[in-house]
């Protein structure tokens, strides 16, 4: 994975047809997505239960772009090797998921993955600054994690703007997860984000048999974001 700050659209397969993941992934990639976002939830750290390492391993052969695995689980450390072995390119852990975030990030990189750090809406940036040299991505949650389809939390725009200033010229992606649409995407791009996770905003209106709406949705989000992207 080479680093750049161009806008990247990362559809969340949480909004895909669960019975058809392989073809859904191939469809969104064919229609122009940049990354594939996989939301892992444990029913404990967040109030939902989704996928484990076997599912990640099963869909890996279908992903030709970047497998972006978001671990909404606690504890994180015991599962890092399993998700890395399953084929994740990026493993993102939550700052709130445990007391030893630095060690978690070391373990992710040690397992051969890019290291992401996710922040819930109520979490500030004070603890992030001393971790910047350990991470490749910061995922700012613009909804409370656990479910798709929630409304965008506008207070996170200023957080992203501050985060972008804090990152400076470090090669760290800013990813936004939650409530991304063609209306909210430009708000986050203008603040400094470059990776936009979108679930229902990508998958609405399309299917494996009719994937064209996926492409139209991806292009609409990308064009809206690119029009205002911050440097």
PDB file of N, CA and C in Angstrom, residues 96-170:
ATOM      1  N   UNK A  96     -10.409   3.156  23.014  1.00  0.00           N
ATOM      2  CA  UNK A  96     -11.180   2.896  24.228  1.00  0.00           C
ATOM      3  C   UNK A  96     -11.229   1.414  24.615  1.00  0.00           C
ATOM      4  N   UNK A  97     -10.652   0.545  23.785  1.00  0.00           N
ATOM      5  CA  UNK A  97     -10.835  -0.897  23.973  1.00  0.00           C
ATOM      6  C   UNK A  97      -9.897  -1.513  25.007  1.00  0.00           C
ATOM      7  N   UNK A  98      -8.909  -0.781  25.447  1.00  0.00           N
ATOM      8  CA  UNK A  98      -7.978  -1.351  26.419  1.00  0.00           C
ATOM      9  C   UNK A  98      -6.997  -0.318  26.924  1.00  0.00           C
ATOM     10  N   UNK A  99      -6.305  -0.633  28.012  1.00  0.00           N
ATOM     11  CA  UNK A  99      -5.415   0.346  28.639  1.00  0.00           C
ATOM     12  C   UNK A  99      -4.030   0.446  28.012  1.00  0.00           C
ATOM     13  N   UNK A 100      -3.690  -0.478  27.108  1.00  0.00           N
ATOM     14  CA  UNK A 100      -2.322  -0.524  26.590  1.00  0.00           C
ATOM     15  C   UNK A 100      -2.318  -0.365  25.070  1.00  0.00           C
ATOM     16  N   UNK A 101      -2.799   0.796  24.618  1.00  0.00           N
ATOM     17  CA  UNK A 101      -2.971   1.026  23.188  1.00  0.00           C
ATOM     18  C   UNK A 101      -1.652   0.952  22.436  1.00  0.00           C
ATOM     19  N   UNK A 102      -0.594   1.480  23.032  1.00  0.00           N
ATOM     20  CA  UNK A 102       0.718   1.453  22.380  1.00  0.00           C
ATOM     21  C   UNK A 102       1.136   0.021  22.083  1.00  0.00           C
ATOM     22  N   UNK A 103       0.933  -0.852  23.045  1.00  0.00           N
ATOM     23  CA  UNK A 103       1.291  -2.257  22.859  1.00  0.00           C
ATOM     24  C   UNK A 103       0.423  -2.914  21.783  1.00  0.00           C
ATOM     25  N   UNK A 104      -0.846  -2.550  21.750  1.00  0.00           N
ATOM     26  CA  UNK A 104      -1.744  -3.081  20.723  1.00  0.00           C
ATOM     27  C   UNK A 104      -1.270  -2.681  19.334  1.00  0.00           C
ATOM     28  N   UNK A 105      -0.908  -1.422  19.172  1.00  0.00           N
ATOM     29  CA  UNK A 105      -0.429  -0.949  17.870  1.00  0.00           C
ATOM     30  C   UNK A 105       0.875  -1.640  17.492  1.00  0.00           C
ATOM     31  N   UNK A 106       1.758  -1.846  18.449  1.00  0.00           N
ATOM     32  CA  UNK A 106       2.993  -2.601  18.188  1.00  0.00           C
ATOM     33  C   UNK A 106       2.671  -4.006  17.695  1.00  0.00           C
ATOM     34  N   UNK A 107       1.696  -4.640  18.331  1.00  0.00           N
ATOM     35  CA  UNK A 107       1.332  -6.009  17.963  1.00  0.00           C
ATOM     36  C   UNK A 107       0.753  -6.073  16.554  1.00  0.00           C
ATOM     37  N   UNK A 108      -0.051  -5.072  16.195  1.00  0.00           N
ATOM     38  CA  UNK A 108      -0.634  -5.049  14.850  1.00  0.00           C
ATOM     39  C   UNK A 108       0.467  -4.927  13.799  1.00  0.00           C
ATOM     40  N   UNK A 109       1.372  -4.006  14.019  1.00  0.00           N
ATOM     41  CA  UNK A 109       2.470  -3.862  13.061  1.00  0.00           C
ATOM     42  C   UNK A 109       3.369  -5.092  13.066  1.00  0.00           C
ATOM     43  N   UNK A 110       3.564  -5.661  14.236  1.00  0.00           N
ATOM     44  CA  UNK A 110       4.381  -6.862  14.331  1.00  0.00           C
ATOM     45  C   UNK A 110       3.780  -8.047  13.599  1.00  0.00           C
ATOM     46  N   UNK A 111       2.451  -8.030  13.434  1.00  0.00           N
ATOM     47  CA  UNK A 111       1.756  -9.095  12.713  1.00  0.00           C
ATOM     48  C   UNK A 111       1.754  -8.862  11.202  1.00  0.00           C
ATOM     49  N   UNK A 112       2.357  -7.737  10.783  1.00  0.00           N
ATOM     50  CA  UNK A 112       2.489  -7.474   9.358  1.00  0.00           C
ATOM     51  C   UNK A 112       1.398  -6.626   8.744  1.00  0.00           C
ATOM     52  N   UNK A 113       0.566  -6.005   9.573  1.00  0.00           N
ATOM     53  CA  UNK A 113      -0.531  -5.167   9.067  1.00  0.00           C
ATOM     54  C   UNK A 113      -0.230  -3.689   9.308  1.00  0.00           C
ATOM     55  N   UNK A 114      -0.895  -2.852   8.530  1.00  0.00           N
ATOM     56  CA  UNK A 114      -0.923  -1.430   8.845  1.00  0.00           C
ATOM     57  C   UNK A 114      -1.768  -1.249  10.102  1.00  0.00           C
ATOM     58  N   UNK A 115      -1.375  -0.292  10.952  1.00  0.00           N
ATOM     59  CA  UNK A 115      -2.032  -0.115  12.240  1.00  0.00           C
ATOM     60  C   UNK A 115      -2.948   1.096  12.221  1.00  0.00           C
ATOM     61  N   UNK A 116      -4.224   0.856  12.550  1.00  0.00           N
ATOM     62  CA  UNK A 116      -5.201   1.929  12.652  1.00  0.00           C
ATOM     63  C   UNK A 116      -5.640   2.128  14.088  1.00  0.00           C
ATOM     64  N   UNK A 117      -6.009   3.364  14.407  1.00  0.00           N
ATOM     65  CA  UNK A 117      -6.508   3.705  15.737  1.00  0.00           C
ATOM     66  C   UNK A 117      -7.864   4.381  15.565  1.00  0.00           C
ATOM     67  N   UNK A 118      -8.914   3.815  16.170  1.00  0.00           N
ATOM     68  CA  UNK A 118     -10.264   4.370  16.047  1.00  0.00           C
ATOM     69  C   UNK A 118     -10.648   5.128  17.301  1.00  0.00           C
ATOM     70  N   UNK A 119     -11.428   6.205  17.102  1.00  0.00           N
ATOM     71  CA  UNK A 119     -11.873   7.052  18.204  1.00  0.00           C
ATOM     72  C   UNK A 119     -13.384   7.171  18.168  1.00  0.00           C
ATOM     73  N   UNK A 120     -14.041   6.892  19.295  1.00  0.00           N
ATOM     74  CA  UNK A 120     -15.476   7.080  19.410  1.00  0.00           C
ATOM     75  C   UNK A 120     -15.813   8.575  19.436  1.00  0.00           C
ATOM     76  N   UNK A 121     -17.064   8.947  19.171  1.00  0.00           N
ATOM     77  CA  UNK A 121     -17.415  10.375  19.128  1.00  0.00           C
ATOM     78  C   UNK A 121     -17.102  11.137  20.409  1.00  0.00           C
ATOM     79  N   UNK A 122     -17.191  10.464  21.553  1.00  0.00           N
ATOM     80  CA  UNK A 122     -16.934  11.145  22.815  1.00  0.00           C
ATOM     81  C   UNK A 122     -15.483  11.176  23.240  1.00  0.00           C
ATOM     82  N   UNK A 123     -14.590  10.642  22.410  1.00  0.00           N
ATOM     83  CA  UNK A 123     -13.165  10.573  22.739  1.00  0.00           C
ATOM     84  C   UNK A 123     -12.420  11.743  22.115  1.00  0.00           C
ATOM     85  N   UNK A 124     -11.618  12.443  22.932  1.00  0.00           N
ATOM     86  CA  UNK A 124     -10.823  13.563  22.430  1.00  0.00           C
ATOM     87  C   UNK A 124      -9.506  13.111  21.835  1.00  0.00           C
ATOM     88  N   UNK A 125      -8.703  14.086  21.433  1.00  0.00           N
ATOM     89  CA  UNK A 125      -7.436  13.802  20.757  1.00  0.00           C
ATOM     90  C   UNK A 125      -6.236  13.807  21.695  1.00  0.00           C
ATOM     91  N   UNK A 126      -6.462  14.063  22.975  1.00  0.00           N
ATOM     92  CA  UNK A 126      -5.340  14.206  23.900  1.00  0.00           C
ATOM     93  C   UNK A 126      -4.424  13.001  23.961  1.00  0.00           C
ATOM     94  N   UNK A 127      -4.995  11.798  23.850  1.00  0.00           N
ATOM     95  CA  UNK A 127      -4.174  10.590  23.964  1.00  0.00           C
ATOM     96  C   UNK A 127      -3.606  10.133  22.622  1.00  0.00           C
ATOM     97  N   UNK A 128      -3.972  10.810  21.559  1.00  0.00           N
ATOM     98  CA  UNK A 128      -3.553  10.375  20.219  1.00  0.00           C
ATOM     99  C   UNK A 128      -2.152  10.872  19.877  1.00  0.00           C
ATOM    100  N   UNK A 129      -1.828  12.066  20.338  1.00  0.00           N
ATOM    101  CA  UNK A 129      -0.591  12.722  19.917  1.00  0.00           C
ATOM    102  C   UNK A 129       0.641  11.862  20.157  1.00  0.00           C
ATOM    103  N   UNK A 130       0.678  11.161  21.288  1.00  0.00           N
ATOM    104  CA  UNK A 130       1.867  10.365  21.629  1.00  0.00           C
ATOM    105  C   UNK A 130       1.883   9.007  20.938  1.00  0.00           C
ATOM    106  N   UNK A 131       0.863   8.735  20.137  1.00  0.00           N
ATOM    107  CA  UNK A 131       0.787   7.471  19.409  1.00  0.00           C
ATOM    108  C   UNK A 131       0.979   7.645  17.904  1.00  0.00           C
ATOM    109  N   UNK A 132       1.105   8.894  17.454  1.00  0.00           N
ATOM    110  CA  UNK A 132       1.098   9.154  16.016  1.00  0.00           C
ATOM    111  C   UNK A 132       2.195   8.414  15.256  1.00  0.00           C
ATOM    112  N   UNK A 133       3.342   8.237  15.893  1.00  0.00           N
ATOM    113  CA  UNK A 133       4.438   7.564  15.193  1.00  0.00           C
ATOM    114  C   UNK A 133       4.275   6.046  15.162  1.00  0.00           C
ATOM    115  N   UNK A 134       3.173   5.560  15.749  1.00  0.00           N
ATOM    116  CA  UNK A 134       2.898   4.122  15.768  1.00  0.00           C
ATOM    117  C   UNK A 134       1.782   3.735  14.806  1.00  0.00           C
ATOM    118  N   UNK A 135       1.153   4.720  14.173  1.00  0.00           N
ATOM    119  CA  UNK A 135      -0.066   4.412  13.431  1.00  0.00           C
ATOM    120  C   UNK A 135       0.030   4.830  11.970  1.00  0.00           C
ATOM    121  N   UNK A 136      -0.785   4.171  11.171  1.00  0.00           N
ATOM    122  CA  UNK A 136      -0.885   4.454   9.737  1.00  0.00           C
ATOM    123  C   UNK A 136      -2.228   5.071   9.370  1.00  0.00           C
ATOM    124  N   UNK A 137      -3.177   5.018  10.298  1.00  0.00           N
ATOM    125  CA  UNK A 137      -4.534   5.494  10.028  1.00  0.00           C
ATOM    126  C   UNK A 137      -5.209   5.848  11.342  1.00  0.00           C
ATOM    127  N   UNK A 138      -5.969   6.936  11.331  1.00  0.00           N
ATOM    128  CA  UNK A 138      -6.865   7.254  12.441  1.00  0.00           C
ATOM    129  C   UNK A 138      -8.286   7.220  11.902  1.00  0.00           C
ATOM    130  N   UNK A 139      -9.120   6.410  12.534  1.00  0.00           N
ATOM    131  CA  UNK A 139     -10.527   6.287  12.141  1.00  0.00           C
ATOM    132  C   UNK A 139     -11.367   7.082  13.130  1.00  0.00           C
ATOM    133  N   UNK A 140     -11.973   8.156  12.654  1.00  0.00           N
ATOM    134  CA  UNK A 140     -12.843   8.975  13.493  1.00  0.00           C
ATOM    135  C   UNK A 140     -14.277   8.517  13.287  1.00  0.00           C
ATOM    136  N   UNK A 141     -14.888   8.038  14.364  1.00  0.00           N
ATOM    137  CA  UNK A 141     -16.275   7.595  14.297  1.00  0.00           C
ATOM    138  C   UNK A 141     -17.195   8.806  14.311  1.00  0.00           C
ATOM    139  N   UNK A 142     -18.034   8.906  13.311  1.00  0.00           N
ATOM    140  CA  UNK A 142     -18.992  10.004  13.251  1.00  0.00           C
ATOM    141  C   UNK A 142     -20.415   9.519  13.548  1.00  0.00           C
ATOM    142  N   UNK A 143     -20.493   8.298  14.076  1.00  0.00           N
ATOM    143  CA  UNK A 143     -21.677   7.771  14.756  1.00  0.00           C
ATOM    144  C   UNK A 143     -21.153   6.961  15.939  1.00  0.00           C
ATOM    145  N   UNK A 144     -22.023   6.597  16.858  1.00  0.00           N
ATOM    146  CA  UNK A 144     -21.603   5.686  17.913  1.00  0.00           C
ATOM    147  C   UNK A 144     -21.520   4.282  17.327  1.00  0.00           C
ATOM    148  N   UNK A 145     -20.403   3.597  17.509  1.00  0.00           N
ATOM    149  CA  UNK A 145     -20.193   2.327  16.807  1.00  0.00           C
ATOM    150  C   UNK A 145     -21.157   1.237  17.259  1.00  0.00           C
ATOM    151  N   UNK A 146     -21.492   0.371  16.322  1.00  0.00           N
ATOM    152  CA  UNK A 146     -22.337  -0.758  16.660  1.00  0.00           C
ATOM    153  C   UNK A 146     -23.397  -1.078  15.631  1.00  0.00           C
ATOM    154  N   UNK A 147     -23.855  -0.067  14.916  1.00  0.00           N
ATOM    155  CA  UNK A 147     -24.912  -0.282  13.936  1.00  0.00           C
ATOM    156  C   UNK A 147     -24.704   0.611  12.725  1.00  0.00           C
ATOM    157  N   UNK A 148     -25.094   0.130  11.556  1.00  0.00           N
ATOM    158  CA  UNK A 148     -25.087   0.951  10.367  1.00  0.00           C
ATOM    159  C   UNK A 148     -26.328   1.822  10.297  1.00  0.00           C
ATOM    160  N   UNK A 149     -26.294   2.809   9.400  1.00  0.00           N
ATOM    161  CA  UNK A 149     -27.474   3.610   9.121  1.00  0.00           C
ATOM    162  C   UNK A 149     -27.786   4.713  10.111  1.00  0.00           C
ATOM    163  N   UNK A 150     -26.829   5.048  11.013  1.00  0.00           N
ATOM    164  CA  UNK A 150     -27.087   6.111  11.987  1.00  0.00           C
ATOM    165  C   UNK A 150     -26.822   7.488  11.388  1.00  0.00           C
ATOM    166  N   UNK A 151     -27.324   8.511  12.083  1.00  0.00           N
ATOM    167  CA  UNK A 151     -27.131   9.875  11.615  1.00  0.00           C
ATOM    168  C   UNK A 151     -25.749  10.394  11.991  1.00  0.00           C
ATOM    169  N   UNK A 152     -25.186  11.137  11.098  1.00  0.00           N
ATOM    170  CA  UNK A 152     -23.868  11.757  11.211  1.00  0.00           C
ATOM    171  C   UNK A 152     -23.820  12.732  12.384  1.00  0.00           C
ATOM    172  N   UNK A 153     -22.755  12.676  13.186  1.00  0.00           N
ATOM    173  CA  UNK A 153     -22.576  13.562  14.334  1.00  0.00           C
ATOM    174  C   UNK A 153     -21.662  14.717  13.918  1.00  0.00           C
ATOM    175  N   UNK A 154     -22.229  15.897  13.773  1.00  0.00           N
ATOM    176  CA  UNK A 154     -21.502  17.028  13.181  1.00  0.00           C
ATOM    177  C   UNK A 154     -20.375  17.556  14.063  1.00  0.00           C
ATOM    178  N   UNK A 155     -20.413  17.280  15.358  1.00  0.00           N
ATOM    179  CA  UNK A 155     -19.352  17.785  16.236  1.00  0.00           C
ATOM    180  C   UNK A 155     -17.988  17.202  15.884  1.00  0.00           C
ATOM    181  N   UNK A 156     -17.972  16.130  15.108  1.00  0.00           N
ATOM    182  CA  UNK A 156     -16.703  15.485  14.781  1.00  0.00           C
ATOM    183  C   UNK A 156     -15.924  16.218  13.692  1.00  0.00           C
ATOM    184  N   UNK A 157     -16.561  17.166  13.032  1.00  0.00           N
ATOM    185  CA  UNK A 157     -15.864  17.908  11.971  1.00  0.00           C
ATOM    186  C   UNK A 157     -14.675  18.665  12.552  1.00  0.00           C
ATOM    187  N   UNK A 158     -14.888  19.363  13.659  1.00  0.00           N
ATOM    188  CA  UNK A 158     -13.793  20.109  14.283  1.00  0.00           C
ATOM    189  C   UNK A 158     -12.709  19.168  14.791  1.00  0.00           C
ATOM    190  N   UNK A 159     -13.118  17.992  15.266  1.00  0.00           N
ATOM    191  CA  UNK A 159     -12.126  17.013  15.718  1.00  0.00           C
ATOM    192  C   UNK A 159     -11.203  16.613  14.564  1.00  0.00           C
ATOM    193  N   UNK A 160     -11.792  16.362  13.412  1.00  0.00           N
ATOM    194  CA  UNK A 160     -10.992  15.963  12.248  1.00  0.00           C
ATOM    195  C   UNK A 160     -10.066  17.095  11.815  1.00  0.00           C
ATOM    196  N   UNK A 161     -10.553  18.303  11.849  1.00  0.00           N
ATOM    197  CA  UNK A 161      -9.718  19.449  11.480  1.00  0.00           C
ATOM    198  C   UNK A 161      -8.506  19.557  12.413  1.00  0.00           C
ATOM    199  N   UNK A 162      -8.745  19.369  13.706  1.00  0.00           N
ATOM    200  CA  UNK A 162      -7.642  19.412  14.679  1.00  0.00           C
ATOM    201  C   UNK A 162      -6.689  18.246  14.480  1.00  0.00           C
ATOM    202  N   UNK A 163      -7.244  17.078  14.194  1.00  0.00           N
ATOM    203  CA  UNK A 163      -6.421  15.892  13.958  1.00  0.00           C
ATOM    204  C   UNK A 163      -5.532  16.081  12.743  1.00  0.00           C
ATOM    205  N   UNK A 164      -6.086  16.659  11.691  1.00  0.00           N
ATOM    206  CA  UNK A 164      -5.295  16.878  10.477  1.00  0.00           C
ATOM    207  C   UNK A 164      -4.113  17.795  10.764  1.00  0.00           C
ATOM    208  N   UNK A 165      -4.325  18.836  11.555  1.00  0.00           N
ATOM    209  CA  UNK A 165      -3.235  19.735  11.930  1.00  0.00           C
ATOM    210  C   UNK A 165      -2.198  19.013  12.778  1.00  0.00           C
ATOM    211  N   UNK A 166      -2.647  18.146  13.674  1.00  0.00           N
ATOM    212  CA  UNK A 166      -1.753  17.389  14.541  1.00  0.00           C
ATOM    213  C   UNK A 166      -0.883  16.420  13.737  1.00  0.00           C
ATOM    214  N   UNK A 167      -1.453  15.807  12.719  1.00  0.00           N
ATOM    215  CA  UNK A 167      -0.720  14.836  11.898  1.00  0.00           C
ATOM    216  C   UNK A 167       0.378  15.502  11.087  1.00  0.00           C
ATOM    217  N   UNK A 168       0.122  16.702  10.611  1.00  0.00           N
ATOM    218  CA  UNK A 168       1.132  17.404   9.822  1.00  0.00           C
ATOM    219  C   UNK A 168       1.478  16.649   8.561  1.00  0.00           C
ATOM    220  N   UNK A 169       2.786  16.439   8.350  1.00  0.00           N
ATOM    221  CA  UNK A 169       3.210  15.752   7.121  1.00  0.00           C
ATOM    222  C   UNK A 169       3.446  14.263   7.330  1.00  0.00           C
ATOM    223  N   UNK A 170       3.020  13.717   8.466  1.00  0.00           N
ATOM    224  CA  UNK A 170       3.160  12.280   8.668  1.00  0.00           C
ATOM    225  C   UNK A 170       2.262  11.521   7.684  1.00  0.00           C
TER     226      UNK A 170
END
